[in-house]
PDB file of C-alpha atoms in Angstrom:
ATOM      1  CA  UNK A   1       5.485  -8.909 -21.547  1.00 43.00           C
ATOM      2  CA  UNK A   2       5.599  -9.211 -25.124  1.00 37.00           C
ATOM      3  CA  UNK A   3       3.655  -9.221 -27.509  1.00 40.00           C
ATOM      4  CA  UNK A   4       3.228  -8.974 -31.909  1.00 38.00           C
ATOM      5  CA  UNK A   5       3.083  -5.275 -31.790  1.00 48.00           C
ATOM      6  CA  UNK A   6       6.572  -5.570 -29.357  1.00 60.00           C
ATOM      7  CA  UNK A   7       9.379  -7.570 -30.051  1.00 71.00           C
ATOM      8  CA  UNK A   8      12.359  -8.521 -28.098  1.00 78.00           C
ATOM      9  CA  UNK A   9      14.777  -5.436 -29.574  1.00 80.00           C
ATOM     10  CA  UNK A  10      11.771  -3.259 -29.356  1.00 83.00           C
ATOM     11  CA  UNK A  11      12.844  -0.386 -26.789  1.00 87.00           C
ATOM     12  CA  UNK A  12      10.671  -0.129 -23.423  1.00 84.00           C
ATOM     13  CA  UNK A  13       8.682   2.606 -22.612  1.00 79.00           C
ATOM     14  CA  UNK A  14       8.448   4.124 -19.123  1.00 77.00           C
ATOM     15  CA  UNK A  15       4.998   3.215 -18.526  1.00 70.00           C
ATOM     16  CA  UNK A  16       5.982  -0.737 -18.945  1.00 79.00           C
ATOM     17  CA  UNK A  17       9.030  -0.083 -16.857  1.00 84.00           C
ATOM     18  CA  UNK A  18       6.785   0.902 -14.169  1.00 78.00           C
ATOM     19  CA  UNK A  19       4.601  -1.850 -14.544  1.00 78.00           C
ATOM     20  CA  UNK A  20       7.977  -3.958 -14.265  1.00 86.00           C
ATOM     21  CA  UNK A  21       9.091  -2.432 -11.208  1.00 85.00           C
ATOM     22  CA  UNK A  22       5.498  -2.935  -9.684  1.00 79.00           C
ATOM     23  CA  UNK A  23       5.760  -6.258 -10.563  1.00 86.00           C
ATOM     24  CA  UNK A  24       8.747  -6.715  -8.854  1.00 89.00           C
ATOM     25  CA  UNK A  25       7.853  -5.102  -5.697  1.00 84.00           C
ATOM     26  CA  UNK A  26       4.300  -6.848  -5.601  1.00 81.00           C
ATOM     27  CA  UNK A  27       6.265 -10.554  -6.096  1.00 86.00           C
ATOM     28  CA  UNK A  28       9.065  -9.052  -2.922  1.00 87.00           C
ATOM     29  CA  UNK A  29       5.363  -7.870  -0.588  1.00 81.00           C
ATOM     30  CA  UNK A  30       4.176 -11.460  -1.000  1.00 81.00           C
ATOM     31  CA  UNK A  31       7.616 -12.780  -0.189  1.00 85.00           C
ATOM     32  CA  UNK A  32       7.864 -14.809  -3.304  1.00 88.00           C
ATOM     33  CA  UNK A  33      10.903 -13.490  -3.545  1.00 91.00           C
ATOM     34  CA  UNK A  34      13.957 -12.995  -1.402  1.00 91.00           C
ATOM     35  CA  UNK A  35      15.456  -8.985  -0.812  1.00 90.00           C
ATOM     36  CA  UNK A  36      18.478  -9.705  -2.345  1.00 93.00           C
ATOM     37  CA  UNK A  37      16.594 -11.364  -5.472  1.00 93.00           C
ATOM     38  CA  UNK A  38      14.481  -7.899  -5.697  1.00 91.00           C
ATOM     39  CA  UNK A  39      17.394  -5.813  -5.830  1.00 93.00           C
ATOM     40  CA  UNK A  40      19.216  -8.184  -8.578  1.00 94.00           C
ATOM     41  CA  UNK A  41      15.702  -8.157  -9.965  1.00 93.00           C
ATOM     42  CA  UNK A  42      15.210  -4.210  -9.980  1.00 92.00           C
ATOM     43  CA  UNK A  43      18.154  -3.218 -11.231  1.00 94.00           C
ATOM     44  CA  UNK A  44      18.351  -5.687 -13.877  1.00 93.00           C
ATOM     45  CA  UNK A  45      14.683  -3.827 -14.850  1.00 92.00           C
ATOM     46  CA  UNK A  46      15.866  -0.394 -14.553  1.00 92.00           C
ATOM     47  CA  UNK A  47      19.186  -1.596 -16.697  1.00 93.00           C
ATOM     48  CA  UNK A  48      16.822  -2.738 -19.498  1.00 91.00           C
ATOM     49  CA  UNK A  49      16.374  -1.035 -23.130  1.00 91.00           C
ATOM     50  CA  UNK A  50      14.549  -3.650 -24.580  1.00 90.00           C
ATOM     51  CA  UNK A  51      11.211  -5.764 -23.872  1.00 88.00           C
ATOM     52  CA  UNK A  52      13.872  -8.634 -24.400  1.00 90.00           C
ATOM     53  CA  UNK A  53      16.058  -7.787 -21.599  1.00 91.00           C
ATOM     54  CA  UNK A  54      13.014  -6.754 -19.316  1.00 90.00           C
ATOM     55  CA  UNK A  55      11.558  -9.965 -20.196  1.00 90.00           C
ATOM     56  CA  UNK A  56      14.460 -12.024 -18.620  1.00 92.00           C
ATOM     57  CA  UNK A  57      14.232  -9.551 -15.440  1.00 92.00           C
ATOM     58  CA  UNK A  58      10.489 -10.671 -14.893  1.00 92.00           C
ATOM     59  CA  UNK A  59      11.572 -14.319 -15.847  1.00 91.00           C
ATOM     60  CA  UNK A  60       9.817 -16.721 -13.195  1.00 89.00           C
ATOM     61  CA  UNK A  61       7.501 -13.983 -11.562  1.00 87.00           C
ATOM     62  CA  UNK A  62       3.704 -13.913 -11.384  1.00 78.00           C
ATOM     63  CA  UNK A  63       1.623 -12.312 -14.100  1.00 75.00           C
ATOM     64  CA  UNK A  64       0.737  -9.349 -13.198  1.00 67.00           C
ATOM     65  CA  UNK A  65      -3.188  -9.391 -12.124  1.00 65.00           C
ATOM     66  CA  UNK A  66      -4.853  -6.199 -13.472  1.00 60.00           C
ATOM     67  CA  UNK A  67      -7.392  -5.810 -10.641  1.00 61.00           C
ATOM     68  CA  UNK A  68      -4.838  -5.105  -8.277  1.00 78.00           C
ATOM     69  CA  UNK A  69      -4.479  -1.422  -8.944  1.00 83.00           C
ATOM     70  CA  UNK A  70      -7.037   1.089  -8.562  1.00 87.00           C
ATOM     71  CA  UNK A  71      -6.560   4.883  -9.374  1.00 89.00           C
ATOM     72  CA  UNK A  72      -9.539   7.344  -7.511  1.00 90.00           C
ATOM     73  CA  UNK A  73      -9.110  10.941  -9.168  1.00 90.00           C
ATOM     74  CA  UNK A  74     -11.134  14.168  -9.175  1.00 88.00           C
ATOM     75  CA  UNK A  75      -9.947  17.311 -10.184  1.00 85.00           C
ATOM     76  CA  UNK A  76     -12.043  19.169  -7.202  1.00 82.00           C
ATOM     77  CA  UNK A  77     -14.421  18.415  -4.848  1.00 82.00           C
ATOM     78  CA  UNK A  78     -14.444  15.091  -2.107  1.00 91.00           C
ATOM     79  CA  UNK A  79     -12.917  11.769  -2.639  1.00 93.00           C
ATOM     80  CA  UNK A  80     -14.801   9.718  -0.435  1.00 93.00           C
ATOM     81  CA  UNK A  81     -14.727   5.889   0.157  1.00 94.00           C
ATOM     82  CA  UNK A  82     -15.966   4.048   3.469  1.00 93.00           C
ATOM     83  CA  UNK A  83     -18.189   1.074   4.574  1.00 92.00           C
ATOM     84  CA  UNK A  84     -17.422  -2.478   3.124  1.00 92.00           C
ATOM     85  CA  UNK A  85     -15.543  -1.227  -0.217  1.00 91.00           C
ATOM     86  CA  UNK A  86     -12.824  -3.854  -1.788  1.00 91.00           C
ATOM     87  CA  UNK A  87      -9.391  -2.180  -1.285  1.00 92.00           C
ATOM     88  CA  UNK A  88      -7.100  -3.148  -4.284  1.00 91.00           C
ATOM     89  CA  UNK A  89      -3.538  -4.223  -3.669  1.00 88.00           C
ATOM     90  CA  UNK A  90      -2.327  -0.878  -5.328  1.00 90.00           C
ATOM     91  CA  UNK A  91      -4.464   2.410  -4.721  1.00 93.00           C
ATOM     92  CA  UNK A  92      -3.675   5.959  -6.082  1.00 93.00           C
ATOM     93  CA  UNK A  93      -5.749   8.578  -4.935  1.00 94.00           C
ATOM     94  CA  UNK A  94      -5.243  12.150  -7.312  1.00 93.00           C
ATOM     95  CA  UNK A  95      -6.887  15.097  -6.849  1.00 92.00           C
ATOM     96  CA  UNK A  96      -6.058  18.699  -7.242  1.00 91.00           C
ATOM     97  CA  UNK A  97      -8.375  20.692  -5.170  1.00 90.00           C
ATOM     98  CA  UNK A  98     -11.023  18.963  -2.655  1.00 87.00           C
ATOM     99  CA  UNK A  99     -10.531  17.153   0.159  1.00 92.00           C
ATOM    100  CA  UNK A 100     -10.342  13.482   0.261  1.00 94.00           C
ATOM    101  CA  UNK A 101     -11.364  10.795   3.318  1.00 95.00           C
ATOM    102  CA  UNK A 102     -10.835   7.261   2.995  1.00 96.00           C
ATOM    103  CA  UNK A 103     -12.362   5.083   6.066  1.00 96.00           C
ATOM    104  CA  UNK A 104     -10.349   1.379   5.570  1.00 96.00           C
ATOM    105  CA  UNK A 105     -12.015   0.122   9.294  1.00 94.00           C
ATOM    106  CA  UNK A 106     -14.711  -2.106   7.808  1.00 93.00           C
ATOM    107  CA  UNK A 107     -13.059  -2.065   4.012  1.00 94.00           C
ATOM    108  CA  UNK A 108     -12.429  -5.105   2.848  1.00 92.00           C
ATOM    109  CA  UNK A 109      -8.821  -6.163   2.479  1.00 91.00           C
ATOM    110  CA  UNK A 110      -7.578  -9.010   0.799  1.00 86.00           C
ATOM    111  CA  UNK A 111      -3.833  -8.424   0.155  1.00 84.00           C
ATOM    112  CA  UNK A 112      -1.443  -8.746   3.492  1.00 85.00           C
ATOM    113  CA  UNK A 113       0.067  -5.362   1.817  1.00 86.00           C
ATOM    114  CA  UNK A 114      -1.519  -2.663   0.231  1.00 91.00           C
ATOM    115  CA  UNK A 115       0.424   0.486  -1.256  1.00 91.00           C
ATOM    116  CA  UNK A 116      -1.588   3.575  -1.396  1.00 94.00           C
ATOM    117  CA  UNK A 117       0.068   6.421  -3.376  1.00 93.00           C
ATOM    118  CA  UNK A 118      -1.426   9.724  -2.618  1.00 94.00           C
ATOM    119  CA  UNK A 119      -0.764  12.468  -4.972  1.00 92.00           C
ATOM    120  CA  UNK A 120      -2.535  15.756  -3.382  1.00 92.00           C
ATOM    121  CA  UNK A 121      -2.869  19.013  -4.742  1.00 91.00           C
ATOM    122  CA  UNK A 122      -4.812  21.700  -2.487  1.00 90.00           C
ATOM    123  CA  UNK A 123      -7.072  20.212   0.493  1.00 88.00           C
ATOM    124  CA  UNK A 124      -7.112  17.709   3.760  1.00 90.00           C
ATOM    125  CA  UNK A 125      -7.408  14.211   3.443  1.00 92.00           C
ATOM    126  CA  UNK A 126      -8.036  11.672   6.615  1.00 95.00           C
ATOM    127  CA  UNK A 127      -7.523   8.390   6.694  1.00 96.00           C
ATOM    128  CA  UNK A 128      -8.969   5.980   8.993  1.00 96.00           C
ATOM    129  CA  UNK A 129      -7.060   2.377   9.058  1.00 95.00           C
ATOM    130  CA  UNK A 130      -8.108  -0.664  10.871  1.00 93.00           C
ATOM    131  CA  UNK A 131      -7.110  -0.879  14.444  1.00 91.00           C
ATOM    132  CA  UNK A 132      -4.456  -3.313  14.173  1.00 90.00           C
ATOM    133  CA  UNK A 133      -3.502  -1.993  10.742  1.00 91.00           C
ATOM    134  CA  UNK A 134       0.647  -2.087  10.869  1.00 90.00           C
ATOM    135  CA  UNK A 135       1.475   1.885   9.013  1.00 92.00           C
ATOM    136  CA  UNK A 136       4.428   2.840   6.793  1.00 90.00           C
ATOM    137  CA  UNK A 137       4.619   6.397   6.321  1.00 90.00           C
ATOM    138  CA  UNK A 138       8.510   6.543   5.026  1.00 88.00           C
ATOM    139  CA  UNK A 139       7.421   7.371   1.565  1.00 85.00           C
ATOM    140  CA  UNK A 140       5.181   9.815   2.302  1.00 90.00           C
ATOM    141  CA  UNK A 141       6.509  13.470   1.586  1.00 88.00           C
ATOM    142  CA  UNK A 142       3.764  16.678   2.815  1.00 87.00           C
ATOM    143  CA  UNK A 143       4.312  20.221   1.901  1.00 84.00           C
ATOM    144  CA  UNK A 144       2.650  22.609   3.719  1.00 79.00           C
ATOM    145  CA  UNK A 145       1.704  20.907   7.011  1.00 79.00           C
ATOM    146  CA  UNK A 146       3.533  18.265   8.647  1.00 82.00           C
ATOM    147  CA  UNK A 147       1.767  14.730   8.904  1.00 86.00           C
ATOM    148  CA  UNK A 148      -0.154  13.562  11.724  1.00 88.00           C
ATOM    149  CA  UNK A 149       0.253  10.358  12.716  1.00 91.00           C
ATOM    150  CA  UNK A 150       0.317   8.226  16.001  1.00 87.00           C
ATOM    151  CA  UNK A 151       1.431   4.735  15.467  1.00 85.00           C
ATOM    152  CA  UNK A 152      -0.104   1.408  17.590  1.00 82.00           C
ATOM    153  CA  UNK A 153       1.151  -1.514  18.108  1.00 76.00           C
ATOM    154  CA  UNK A 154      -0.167  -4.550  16.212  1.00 67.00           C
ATOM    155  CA  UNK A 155      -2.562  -6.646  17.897  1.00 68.00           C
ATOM    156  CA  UNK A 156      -2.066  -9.678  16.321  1.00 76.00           C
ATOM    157  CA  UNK A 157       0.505 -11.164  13.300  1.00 75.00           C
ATOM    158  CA  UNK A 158      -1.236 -11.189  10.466  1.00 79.00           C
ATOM    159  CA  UNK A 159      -2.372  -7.415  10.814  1.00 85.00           C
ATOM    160  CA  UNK A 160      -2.666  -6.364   7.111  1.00 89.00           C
ATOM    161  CA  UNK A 161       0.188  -3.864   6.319  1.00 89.00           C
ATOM    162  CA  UNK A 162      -0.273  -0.373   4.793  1.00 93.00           C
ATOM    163  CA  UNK A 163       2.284   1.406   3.380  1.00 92.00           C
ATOM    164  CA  UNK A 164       1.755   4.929   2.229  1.00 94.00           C
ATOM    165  CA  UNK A 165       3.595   6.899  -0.779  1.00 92.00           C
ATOM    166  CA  UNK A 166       3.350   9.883  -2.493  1.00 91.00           C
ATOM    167  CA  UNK A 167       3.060  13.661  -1.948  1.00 92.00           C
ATOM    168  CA  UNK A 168       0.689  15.810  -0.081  1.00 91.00           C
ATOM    169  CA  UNK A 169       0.969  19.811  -0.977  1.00 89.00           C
ATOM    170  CA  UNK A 170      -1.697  22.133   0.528  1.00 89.00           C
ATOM    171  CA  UNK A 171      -3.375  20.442   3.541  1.00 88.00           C
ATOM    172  CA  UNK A 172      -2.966  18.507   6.467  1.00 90.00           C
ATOM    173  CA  UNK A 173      -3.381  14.862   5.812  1.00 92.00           C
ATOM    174  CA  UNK A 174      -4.399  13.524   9.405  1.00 94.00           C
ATOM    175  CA  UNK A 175      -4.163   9.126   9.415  1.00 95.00           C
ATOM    176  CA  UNK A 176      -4.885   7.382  12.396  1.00 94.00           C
ATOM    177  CA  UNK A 177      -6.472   4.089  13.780  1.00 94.00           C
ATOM    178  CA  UNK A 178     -10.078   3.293  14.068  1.00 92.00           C
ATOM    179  CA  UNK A 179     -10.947   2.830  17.756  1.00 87.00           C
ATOM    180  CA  UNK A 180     -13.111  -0.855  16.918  1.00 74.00           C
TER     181      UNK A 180
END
C-alpha cells in the first residue's frame, strides 16, 4: 500500500480508501476472513488518515489482484456482452443513455462471488444469469421502474453467487435465469 511517492503520515485519498474497502470485502467473499474480523477490519479502514494506519488495517490480507475489476462504459448506445466472455470478480457497467444486456449463461466465471455495480443513466438493461446462479439484489436501488426479478432456488452448492449494486434511473432493468 505504500510506496516512495507515499509515506506512512502521508494522508489517504478516497480512491485508495476504496480500493481498501474492496480489499476488505473481496478477502470477507472468499471467507478468508471471519464477519466480525471485516467489520474490525472496515472500520479500522474508514477510521484511517494515513497510508500508515490503512496499512495496519490491510495487515495480513491478500494483495489486491488488478484483473479482478472490470469497468464497461459508454456514454450512449448498447453495452453488450454474451457467449464465453471471462467475468471479472468486480464488474461496473456505466452508461448514460443506451441500453445495456449482459448474457452470464455460458460466461465464464471463475470467482464463487462476483459484484456487479450498475450505474444507469437513461435506458433498459437485461441480464441473463446462469440457471443455478444464487442473486443478491439488496444493493440495488431503480428509479423510475421497479426491478424485475424472480428468484430460483439453487441447484447445487457451489452455485456461483451474484450480487448486484448500484443505481438504475430511467429504465426497467429486467434479470432473470437462463432456462439451460
Amino acid at each position: 500500500m505504500t510506496s516512495p511517492q507515499r509515506s506512512a503520515s502521508t494522508r489517504v485519498g478516497e480512491d485508495d480508501r476504496e480500493s481498501a474497502v474492496s480489499r476488505v470485502r473481496e478477502a470477507y467473499a472468499e471467507q478468508r476472513i471471519a464477519h466480525e474480523e471485516m467489520d474490525d477490519r472496515l472500520d479500522r479502514v474508514l477510521a484511517a488518515t494515513t497510508y500508515g494506519e490503512l496499512a495496519v488495517a490491510l495487515d495480513g490480507l491478500p494483495a489486491e489482484d488488478p484483473g479482478t475489476t472490470a469497468t464497461i462504459a459508454a456514454a450512449g448506445g448498447r453495452i453488450t456482452r454474451r457467449g464465453a466472455w471471462q467475468v471479472p470478480r468486480t464488474l461496473t457497467v456505466e452508461s448514460a443513455f443506451g441500453r445495456v444486456r449482459l448474457d452470464l449463461s455460458r460466461a465464464v466465471i471463475t470467482y464463487p462471488v462476483v459484484d456487479i455495480e450498475l450505474r444507469l443513466g437513461t435506458g433498459n438493461a437485461s441480464i441473463t444469469v446462469p440457471r443455478d446462479a444464487i442473486v443478491e439484489v439488496e444493493g440495488l436501488t431503480t428509479g423510475w421502474k421497479d426491478l424485475r426479478y424472480r428468484p430460483r432456488q439453487p441447484s447445487r452448492p457451489d452455485a456461483p453467487r451474484i450480487r448486484f449494486s448500484g443505481a438504475v434511473g430511467y429504465g426497467r432493468l429486467r434479470i432473470r435465469h437462463a432456462w439451460r
